[in-house]
Coordinates of C-alpha atoms in Angstrom, one line a residue:
M1 CA -28.2 9.9 25.8
S2 CA -26.1 12.9 24.7
Y3 CA -24.2 13.5 21.1
T4 CA -20.6 12.9 22.7
Q5 CA -21.8 9.7 23.8
L6 CA -23.6 9.2 20.4
L7 CA -19.9 9.3 19.0
T8 CA -18.5 6.2 20.9
N9 CA -21.4 4.6 21.6
L10 CA -23.1 3.9 18.8
T11 CA -26.2 1.7 19.8
P12 CA -29.5 3.3 20.7
N13 CA -31.0 3.1 24.2
F14 CA -33.9 1.3 23.6
S15 CA -36.3 -0.5 26.0
P16 CA -38.1 -3.8 24.6
D17 CA -41.3 -1.7 24.2
D18 CA -38.9 0.7 22.1
I19 CA -38.0 -2.0 20.1
K20 CA -41.2 -3.5 19.9
S21 CA -42.9 -0.1 18.3
V22 CA -39.7 0.6 16.1
Q23 CA -39.9 -3.0 14.4
S24 CA -43.3 -2.4 13.7
Y25 CA -42.6 0.9 12.5
Y26 CA -40.3 -1.0 9.8
V27 CA -42.5 -3.6 9.0
F28 CA -44.8 -0.9 8.0
F29 CA -42.1 1.2 6.4
Q30 CA -41.1 -1.6 4.2
K31 CA -44.6 -2.4 2.8
H32 CA -44.7 1.0 1.2
Q33 CA -40.7 1.3 1.6
K34 CA -40.5 1.7 -2.5
Q35 CA -43.5 4.1 -3.4
V36 CA -42.5 6.3 -0.2
T37 CA -39.3 6.6 -1.5
E38 CA -39.6 7.5 -5.1
D39 CA -42.4 10.3 -3.8
L40 CA -40.1 11.3 -1.5
R41 CA -37.3 11.6 -4.0
R42 CA -39.6 13.9 -6.7
I43 CA -40.0 15.9 -3.8
L44 CA -36.8 16.6 -3.0
L45 CA -35.7 17.1 -6.8
R46 CA -38.1 20.4 -6.1
H47 CA -36.1 21.6 -3.1
P48 CA -33.7 24.7 -3.2
T49 CA -31.0 22.7 -1.1
F50 CA -31.4 19.0 -2.2
E51 CA -32.3 19.2 -5.7
P52 CA -28.4 20.0 -6.6
I53 CA -27.0 17.6 -4.6
L54 CA -29.7 14.6 -5.9
K55 CA -29.0 15.7 -9.6
H56 CA -25.4 16.1 -9.1
Q57 CA -25.7 12.1 -8.7
T58 CA -26.7 9.1 -11.2
L59 CA -30.2 7.7 -10.9
E60 CA -28.1 4.5 -10.6
T61 CA -26.0 5.9 -7.6
Q62 CA -28.7 7.0 -6.0
L63 CA -30.6 3.4 -5.8
K64 CA -27.3 2.1 -4.8
E65 CA -27.4 4.3 -1.9
E66 CA -31.0 3.2 -0.9
Q67 CA -30.3 0.0 -1.3
L68 CA -27.5 0.2 1.2
S69 CA -29.1 2.4 3.9
N70 CA -32.0 -0.2 3.6
D71 CA -29.8 -3.4 4.3
L72 CA -27.9 -1.5 7.1
Q73 CA -31.3 -0.4 8.8
K74 CA -32.7 -3.4 8.8
A75 CA -30.2 -5.4 10.3
A76 CA -30.1 -2.8 12.6
I77 CA -34.0 -2.8 13.6
M78 CA -34.9 -6.8 13.2
K79 CA -30.9 -8.2 14.6
G80 CA -30.1 -5.4 16.4
E81 CA -27.0 -4.6 14.7
W82 CA -26.6 -1.1 15.1
E83 CA -22.8 0.0 14.5
S84 CA -23.0 -0.3 10.8
Y85 CA -25.7 1.8 10.5
T86 CA -25.0 4.0 13.0
R87 CA -21.5 4.8 11.2
H88 CA -23.6 4.8 7.8
L89 CA -25.4 7.6 9.2
M90 CA -22.7 9.2 11.1
G91 CA -21.2 9.1 7.4
Q92 CA -23.9 11.2 6.3
G93 CA -23.9 14.0 8.5
A94 CA -20.3 14.2 8.5
A95 CA -20.6 14.9 4.6
Y96 CA -23.5 17.3 4.8
G97 CA -21.3 19.6 7.5
Q98 CA -18.5 19.3 5.2
M99 CA -20.5 20.8 2.8
G100 CA -20.9 23.7 4.6
L101 CA -24.9 23.5 4.5
E102 CA -27.3 24.6 7.3
F103 CA -28.5 21.3 9.1
N104 CA -32.1 23.2 9.7
D105 CA -32.7 21.8 6.0
W106 CA -32.8 18.0 7.4
Y107 CA -36.2 19.2 9.5
S108 CA -37.8 19.8 6.2
V109 CA -36.8 16.4 4.8
V110 CA -38.1 14.6 8.0
K111 CA -41.4 16.4 7.6
L112 CA -41.8 15.5 3.7
F113 CA -40.7 12.0 5.0
R114 CA -43.9 12.0 7.4
E115 CA -45.9 13.8 4.7
C116 CA -45.2 11.2 2.3
L117 CA -46.0 8.1 4.8
Q118 CA -48.8 9.5 6.2
P119 CA -51.2 8.9 3.4
Y120 CA -50.1 5.0 4.1
L121 CA -50.7 5.0 7.5
I122 CA -54.4 6.5 7.4
N123 CA -55.3 4.1 4.5
D124 CA -53.9 1.4 6.6
Y125 CA -54.2 1.8 10.2
G126 CA -56.7 4.6 10.3
K127 CA -59.2 3.2 12.1
N128 CA -57.3 0.6 14.1
T129 CA -56.0 3.5 16.5
Q130 CA -53.9 1.3 18.4
Q131 CA -51.6 0.0 15.8
L132 CA -51.5 3.7 14.4
L133 CA -50.1 4.9 17.6
L134 CA -47.8 2.1 17.7
I135 CA -46.0 2.6 14.8
L136 CA -45.8 6.4 15.1
D137 CA -44.5 5.9 18.6
G138 CA -41.9 3.6 16.6
L139 CA -41.3 6.3 14.0
D140 CA -40.7 9.1 16.2
K141 CA -38.1 7.1 18.6
F142 CA -36.4 5.7 15.1
M143 CA -35.9 9.4 13.8
D144 CA -35.1 10.9 16.8
Y145 CA -32.5 8.3 17.2
S146 CA -31.0 8.6 13.5
M147 CA -31.7 12.5 13.3
S148 CA -29.3 12.6 16.8
S149 CA -26.7 10.6 14.8
I150 CA -26.6 12.6 11.8
A151 CA -26.5 15.6 14.0
A152 CA -23.9 14.0 16.1
A153 CA -21.4 13.9 13.0
Y154 CA -22.8 17.2 11.4
M155 CA -21.6 19.1 14.2
R156 CA -18.3 17.0 14.9
A157 CA -17.3 18.3 10.8
K158 CA -19.0 21.8 11.3
N159 CA -17.1 22.7 14.6
S160 CA -13.7 20.7 13.5
R161 CA -11.6 23.5 13.0
I162 CA -12.6 24.8 17.1
L163 CA -11.8 21.4 18.2
E164 CA -8.9 21.7 16.6
E165 CA -8.3 24.9 18.4
K166 CA -8.7 23.2 21.7
A167 CA -12.0 25.6 22.2
K168 CA -14.5 24.4 24.8
T169 CA -16.9 21.7 24.1
Q170 CA -19.5 23.3 26.1
A171 CA -21.1 25.5 22.9
A172 CA -21.3 22.3 20.6
L173 CA -22.8 20.6 23.0
E174 CA -25.3 23.2 23.4
E175 CA -25.6 23.9 19.9
L176 CA -26.2 20.0 19.4
Q177 CA -28.7 19.8 22.1
S178 CA -30.8 23.2 20.7
I179 CA -30.8 21.4 17.4
Q180 CA -32.3 18.2 18.8
E181 CA -34.9 20.2 20.9
R182 CA -35.8 22.0 17.9
F183 CA -36.3 18.7 16.0
R184 CA -38.7 17.0 18.9
L185 CA -40.7 20.3 19.1
A186 CA -41.1 19.9 15.3
I187 CA -42.1 16.6 15.8
E188 CA -44.5 17.2 18.6
G189 CA -45.9 20.3 17.0
S190 CA -47.4 18.6 14.0
S191 CA -49.7 16.8 16.0
A192 CA -51.7 19.8 17.1
G193 CA -54.8 20.4 15.2
I194 CA -54.3 18.1 12.7
W195 CA -56.5 17.2 9.8
D196 CA -55.4 14.8 6.9
W197 CA -59.0 14.8 3.9
D198 CA -59.1 12.3 1.4
I199 CA -60.4 13.3 -1.2
R200 CA -61.5 10.5 -3.0
T201 CA -63.5 9.0 -0.3
N202 CA -64.1 12.3 1.3
E203 CA -63.5 11.1 4.4
V204 CA -60.8 13.3 6.4
F205 CA -58.9 12.2 10.0
Y206 CA -59.4 14.6 12.8
A207 CA -56.3 13.9 15.1
P208 CA -58.4 14.2 19.2
R209 CA -56.2 17.4 19.2
F210 CA -58.5 18.9 16.4
K211 CA -61.5 18.2 17.6
S212 CA -60.6 18.6 21.5
L213 CA -60.2 22.7 20.1
L214 CA -64.1 22.4 18.9
G215 CA -65.1 20.8 22.3
Y216 CA -65.8 17.6 21.2
E217 CA -65.1 14.2 22.2
E218 CA -63.5 11.7 19.8
H219 CA -67.0 10.4 18.8
E220 CA -68.9 13.3 19.0
F221 CA -67.1 14.6 15.3
V222 CA -67.6 12.5 12.1
N223 CA -64.8 11.6 10.1
Q224 CA -65.9 13.1 7.3
F225 CA -66.0 16.2 5.1
D226 CA -69.2 17.5 6.0
S227 CA -68.6 17.6 9.5
F228 CA -66.5 20.4 8.8
A229 CA -68.6 22.0 6.4
N230 CA -71.3 22.1 9.1
A231 CA -69.2 23.8 11.5
L232 CA -68.5 26.6 9.0
H233 CA -70.4 30.1 9.9
P234 CA -72.6 30.5 6.8
R235 CA -70.4 33.4 6.3
D236 CA -67.6 32.1 5.8
K237 CA -68.3 29.0 3.3
K238 CA -68.3 30.5 0.2
Y239 CA -64.6 32.2 1.0
V240 CA -63.5 29.2 2.5
F241 CA -64.4 26.5 -0.6
E242 CA -62.6 29.4 -3.0
K243 CA -59.4 28.8 -1.3
I244 CA -59.5 25.4 -0.9
N245 CA -60.5 24.6 -4.7
A246 CA -57.9 27.3 -5.9
T247 CA -55.5 25.6 -3.4
L248 CA -56.5 22.1 -5.2
E249 CA -56.9 23.8 -8.5
N250 CA -53.6 26.3 -8.5
D251 CA -51.8 24.9 -5.9
D252 CA -52.7 28.3 -4.2
P253 CA -51.0 28.4 -0.9
Y254 CA -53.6 27.6 2.1
D255 CA -53.8 30.3 4.5
A256 CA -57.3 30.9 5.6
I257 CA -59.3 32.4 8.8
Y258 CA -62.5 31.3 9.3
R259 CA -64.8 30.4 12.4
L260 CA -66.4 27.3 13.4
K261 CA -68.7 26.3 15.9
T262 CA -67.9 24.8 19.1
K263 CA -69.9 22.7 21.2
K264 CA -70.1 25.1 24.2
R265 CA -68.3 27.8 23.3
G266 CA -70.3 29.3 19.9
Y267 CA -68.1 30.2 16.7
R268 CA -64.7 30.8 17.2
W269 CA -62.1 31.9 15.0
F270 CA -59.1 29.6 13.7
L271 CA -56.5 30.1 11.5
A272 CA -55.7 26.7 9.2
R273 CA -53.1 25.9 7.0
G274 CA -52.6 23.1 4.5
K275 CA -50.7 20.8 1.8
V276 CA -52.0 18.9 -1.3
L277 CA -50.7 15.5 -2.3
R278 CA -50.7 14.7 -5.9
D279 CA -50.4 11.8 -8.0
E280 CA -48.0 11.1 -10.7
E281 CA -50.2 12.7 -13.1
G282 CA -50.6 16.1 -11.1
K283 CA -54.1 15.4 -9.5
A284 CA -54.8 16.2 -6.1
Y285 CA -55.7 13.3 -3.9
R286 CA -55.2 14.3 -0.4
M287 CA -55.1 17.4 1.4
A288 CA -54.0 17.9 5.2
G289 CA -52.6 20.6 7.1
S290 CA -53.8 21.8 10.6
I291 CA -56.1 24.5 12.9
A292 CA -55.2 26.9 15.2
D293 CA -57.6 28.9 17.8
I294 CA -57.0 32.4 17.1
T295 CA -59.9 34.5 18.6
N296 CA -57.9 36.2 21.5
A297 CA -56.0 37.1 18.9
K298 CA -58.5 38.1 16.5
K299 CA -60.2 40.1 19.6
A300 CA -57.5 42.2 20.1
E301 CA -57.1 42.7 16.6
E302 CA -60.6 44.2 16.6
E303 CA -59.9 46.3 19.9
V304 CA -56.6 47.8 17.8
K305 CA -58.7 48.7 14.8
K306 CA -61.3 50.1 17.0
L307 CA -58.9 51.9 19.1
N308 CA -56.8 53.4 16.0
A309 CA -60.7 54.2 14.3
S310 CA -61.3 56.4 17.3
L311 CA -57.9 58.4 17.5
E312 CA -57.8 59.1 14.1
Q313 CA -60.9 60.5 14.7
K314 CA -59.7 62.2 17.4
V315 CA -56.6 63.7 15.7
K316 CA -59.0 64.6 12.3
Q317 CA -61.3 66.7 14.9
R318 CA -58.4 68.4 16.8
T319 CA -56.9 69.0 13.4
T320 CA -59.6 71.2 12.4
D321 CA -59.6 72.6 15.5
L322 CA -56.3 73.7 15.3
Q323 CA -56.8 74.8 11.1
Q324 CA -59.5 76.9 12.3
T325 CA -58.1 78.7 15.8
N326 CA -54.9 79.4 13.5
E327 CA -56.8 80.6 10.8
E328 CA -59.1 83.2 13.3
L329 CA -55.7 84.1 14.8
E330 CA -54.6 85.3 11.5
S331 CA -57.5 87.0 11.2
F332 CA -57.6 88.8 14.2
S333 CA -53.9 89.7 13.8
Y334 CA -54.5 91.2 10.1
T335 CA -57.6 92.9 11.2
V336 CA -56.2 94.4 14.3
S337 CA -53.2 95.7 12.4
H338 CA -55.7 97.0 9.6
D339 CA -57.9 98.9 12.3
L340 CA -55.0 100.2 14.2
R341 CA -53.8 102.4 11.3
A342 CA -56.7 104.7 11.6
P343 CA -56.1 106.1 14.8
L344 CA -52.5 106.0 14.3
R345 CA -52.8 108.1 11.0
A346 CA -54.8 110.4 13.0
I347 CA -52.3 110.6 16.1
D348 CA -49.6 111.4 13.9
G349 CA -51.3 113.7 12.0
F350 CA -52.7 116.4 14.3
S351 CA -49.1 115.6 16.4
K352 CA -47.6 117.1 13.6
V353 CA -50.6 120.0 12.9
L354 CA -50.0 121.0 16.4
A355 CA -46.4 120.9 16.3
S356 CA -46.5 123.4 13.4
K357 CA -49.3 125.5 14.4
L358 CA -48.0 126.3 18.1
D359 CA -44.0 126.4 16.6
G360 CA -42.7 128.6 18.4
K361 CA -45.4 128.8 21.3
L362 CA -44.5 126.2 22.8
G363 CA -41.7 125.5 26.1
A364 CA -39.2 122.4 25.0
D365 CA -41.3 120.0 27.5
Q366 CA -44.4 120.5 25.5
L367 CA -42.6 119.9 22.1
H368 CA -40.4 117.3 23.8
Y369 CA -43.9 115.4 24.4
L370 CA -45.0 116.2 20.9
E371 CA -42.1 114.6 19.3
V372 CA -41.9 111.0 21.8
I373 CA -45.5 111.2 20.7
I374 CA -44.4 111.2 16.8
E375 CA -41.9 109.2 17.3
N376 CA -43.2 106.6 19.0
V377 CA -46.4 106.7 16.7
G378 CA -43.5 106.0 13.6
K379 CA -42.3 102.9 15.4
M380 CA -46.0 101.5 15.8
G381 CA -46.2 102.2 12.4
N382 CA -43.2 99.9 12.0
L383 CA -44.4 97.6 14.4
I384 CA -47.7 97.0 12.4
D385 CA -46.0 96.8 9.3
D386 CA -43.7 94.0 10.5
L387 CA -47.5 92.1 11.9
L388 CA -48.8 92.6 8.7
A389 CA -45.5 90.9 7.0
F390 CA -45.7 88.2 9.2
S391 CA -49.5 87.2 8.9
R392 CA -49.2 87.2 5.1
M393 CA -46.2 85.1 5.3
S394 CA -48.8 82.6 6.7
R395 CA -51.6 83.6 4.2
R396 CA -49.8 83.9 0.7
E397 CA -49.5 80.7 -1.7
K398 CA -46.2 79.5 -2.4
K399 CA -45.0 79.3 -5.9
E400 CA -42.0 77.6 -5.8
V401 CA -39.4 77.9 -9.0
N402 CA -35.7 77.2 -9.7
F403 CA -33.4 80.1 -8.8
D404 CA -29.8 81.2 -8.9
T405 CA -29.2 81.8 -5.2
S406 CA -25.9 83.9 -5.2
Q407 CA -27.8 86.3 -7.1
L408 CA -30.5 87.0 -5.0
V409 CA -28.3 87.3 -2.5
S410 CA -26.2 89.8 -4.3
E411 CA -29.3 91.6 -5.0
V412 CA -30.8 92.0 -1.6
F413 CA -27.2 92.7 -0.2
N414 CA -27.4 95.8 -2.8
D415 CA -30.4 97.1 -1.6
L416 CA -29.9 96.8 1.8
M417 CA -26.8 98.9 1.3
Q418 CA -28.0 101.9 -0.4
L419 CA -30.0 102.4 2.5
E420 CA -26.8 102.8 4.2
T421 CA -25.6 105.6 4.8
G422 CA -21.8 105.3 4.4
G423 CA -21.7 102.0 5.2
Q424 CA -18.5 100.1 4.7
T425 CA -20.0 96.4 4.7
A426 CA -18.1 93.6 2.9
L427 CA -20.0 91.0 1.6
K428 CA -17.9 87.5 1.2
L429 CA -20.0 85.1 -0.7
D430 CA -19.3 81.4 -1.5
K431 CA -19.6 81.2 -5.9
H432 CA -20.6 77.8 -5.3
L433 CA -23.9 78.3 -3.5
P434 CA -26.3 75.6 -4.5
P435 CA -29.6 76.7 -6.3
M436 CA -32.8 77.2 -4.7
F437 CA -36.0 75.4 -5.4
A438 CA -38.6 77.5 -3.6
D439 CA -40.6 81.1 -3.7
R440 CA -38.1 83.3 -4.6
D441 CA -40.1 86.2 -3.4
M442 CA -40.3 84.4 0.2
M443 CA -36.8 83.4 0.3
K444 CA -36.2 87.3 -0.5
H445 CA -37.4 88.5 2.7
V446 CA -35.2 85.5 4.3
F447 CA -32.2 87.3 3.3
A448 CA -33.5 90.8 3.7
N449 CA -33.9 89.8 7.1
L450 CA -30.8 87.9 8.0
L451 CA -28.3 90.3 6.0
G452 CA -30.1 92.9 7.5
N453 CA -29.7 92.1 11.0
A454 CA -25.7 91.0 10.0
I455 CA -25.1 94.3 8.3
K456 CA -26.8 96.4 12.0
F457 CA -25.4 94.0 14.7
S458 CA -22.0 94.5 12.8
G459 CA -22.3 97.9 12.1
T460 CA -20.0 98.6 15.0
R461 CA -16.7 97.1 14.1
D462 CA -14.1 98.9 12.4
E463 CA -14.6 96.3 9.3
P464 CA -17.8 94.9 9.2
L465 CA -17.6 91.3 7.1
I466 CA -20.6 89.5 6.2
E467 CA -20.3 85.6 4.6
V468 CA -23.0 83.8 2.6
G469 CA -22.1 80.0 2.2
Y470 CA -23.3 76.7 2.4
L471 CA -22.2 73.1 4.0
S472 CA -21.5 70.9 2.1
D473 CA -21.7 67.5 4.0
Q474 CA -25.0 67.5 4.5
E475 CA -28.0 65.5 4.1
D476 CA -30.5 68.8 3.7
L477 CA -28.9 72.2 1.8
V478 CA -28.1 74.0 4.6
Y479 CA -26.7 77.7 4.1
F480 CA -25.6 80.0 6.4
V481 CA -25.1 83.8 6.8
K482 CA -22.5 84.6 9.3
D483 CA -21.1 88.2 10.6
N484 CA -18.3 89.3 12.9
G485 CA -20.9 92.1 14.9
V486 CA -21.6 91.8 18.4
G487 CA -23.2 88.5 18.7
F488 CA -25.6 87.4 21.3
D489 CA -25.5 85.1 24.9
M490 CA -26.8 81.4 23.6
T491 CA -28.6 81.1 27.2
Y492 CA -31.2 83.1 25.1
A493 CA -30.8 81.7 21.8
K494 CA -34.5 80.3 22.1
K495 CA -35.9 83.5 21.8
L496 CA -34.7 84.4 18.5
F497 CA -37.2 83.5 16.3
G498 CA -39.9 84.1 18.6
I499 CA -42.5 87.3 17.6
F500 CA -41.6 90.4 19.6
Q501 CA -38.2 89.0 20.9
R502 CA -35.3 91.4 21.3
L503 CA -32.0 90.0 22.4
H504 CA -30.3 93.9 22.4
S505 CA -32.3 97.5 23.9
E506 CA -33.6 99.3 21.2
D507 CA -31.7 102.0 22.7
E508 CA -28.5 100.1 21.4
F509 CA -30.0 98.5 17.8
E510 CA -33.4 99.5 16.4
G511 CA -35.8 97.1 15.4
T512 CA -39.2 95.7 16.5
G513 CA -38.6 91.6 17.0
V514 CA -40.5 90.1 14.2
G515 CA -37.4 89.9 11.4
L516 CA -36.3 86.4 12.5
A517 CA -39.8 85.3 13.3
I518 CA -40.7 86.2 9.5
V519 CA -37.5 84.1 8.8
Q520 CA -38.5 81.3 10.5
R521 CA -41.7 81.2 9.3
I522 CA -40.7 80.9 5.8
I523 CA -38.6 78.4 6.5
H524 CA -41.0 76.2 7.8
R525 CA -43.3 76.4 5.5
H526 CA -40.1 75.0 2.9
G527 CA -39.9 71.9 5.1
G528 CA -37.2 73.1 6.2
K529 CA -35.3 74.3 10.0
V530 CA -33.3 77.6 11.0
W531 CA -30.9 78.0 13.9
A532 CA -28.0 79.5 15.2
Q533 CA -24.8 79.9 16.6
S534 CA -23.2 82.8 18.4
E535 CA -20.8 84.2 21.1
E536 CA -21.2 87.6 22.6
G537 CA -18.5 89.9 20.9
K538 CA -17.6 87.5 18.2
G539 CA -20.3 87.7 16.1
A540 CA -23.3 85.2 14.8
I541 CA -23.9 82.7 12.3
F542 CA -27.4 81.8 11.0
Y543 CA -27.6 78.9 9.6
F544 CA -31.3 77.6 7.3
S545 CA -32.0 74.1 5.8
L546 CA -34.0 73.2 2.8
K547 CA -35.3 69.7 1.9
K548 CA -33.1 68.1 -1.4
I549 CA -35.6 67.4 -4.2
E550 CA -35.2 66.1 -7.6
K551 CA -36.3 69.4 -9.2
Q552 CA -33.4 71.3 -7.2
N553 CA -30.7 69.1 -9.2
D554 CA -32.5 69.5 -12.3

């Protein structure tokens, strides 16, 4: 029956067998109604949703409501007078919906009601399986009808605004059907792998599904705690018993993973969860829960651990190899650079001696050759100096301090301008540059290269101008050096920071092509990045970023 029909047809569609099972349940419930109701009320007084509702009512009001509900329930089940009871349920659902509470909380009430009822069921019919199943079937059918009626009214109240606005009713029906489906799944799912331990007698009810998970027939697994204890893997016993004791004594959550011996498949992994029932004095008298076979998941977990361990080892090995290779390359670069100096000095010295001793005896071409040799030796020396500087930036220890960025820029710019003959380059420096927390000497190299390039490439302008500033809207500290020089084609921007890479010929602008590689290495060592923007004939802007850290804000 749909929920729309329930709103108009207030009688359940029960077969004669259904009515028999529901009445069997009701007779059993009436026997324990007082105690079950008290147990449920006591639990709900600790429920986060129902505690304020119950505390808002007096005990007298609660008892009157329970008596009314019991009378209507009895008339419905035993006499077939369903209409009044159904309207009563719908009244509860409508009131609940008007309070704006979530209907999912009703599931917890149903679950708690079943938990309160379960001990009495097992006690009365634990050995009469046929009668037990009959009562459980009646309970399921009765609860399904009751919850459907409550849900119908709840959804009507909750969706009244939608109905008033003439929205489609299909969405409401789908939501109600989803609620019904979740409710049924919750009821059906509760029977899988169920166990119920009577601590006083040490008897345990193992549901058929529990035994089938271990591969046993109903009669092959005795309903005693020892059956479980004997099936436990020897290495897991201490752990499991400690978990159980902690739950019984301190109400710690019972959530355990252990191995149980099956009939034919050896030991398998299980996940167990459970809860404790206590008497009025707080003493645990019953513990119930469920188990689930997680062997396949456990195997997958172990495979993932092995794979991770293998990957970690490979990463460590490759990192070690890479570090060793880098060290060897740096050492090679440093050694080669040093070793090249001696022959270069010899070439330079002997070339100058020859030029001096043969002064006036050499032809124009011969003298030109000697001058070219001396000039190229000088270039090679500069190249070696830059290569050594590049190598040192990787090897030297980084010493970070707080310092005034503007002061450093002014210092570097003034030093560079003293080397310029007739230089007219202007510097526009942002007075509010954020201070840096970095290695000052390394950052001096950064600005020396960036400002030096800016002076060099803007030197052909009538009014060369360099700007140094920062971007205030970035997550990291971002500084920039801007010039109005010749610029470059952004197509080749990726080559900028490579060692010995040049975008202009040596005839146009001198240099070794190492400076920007040094800049990039220094910035990377500080955890930042460097990039550039330009357009041919319209100058260039070089940016670099540094991570913000607490010391930079001191």
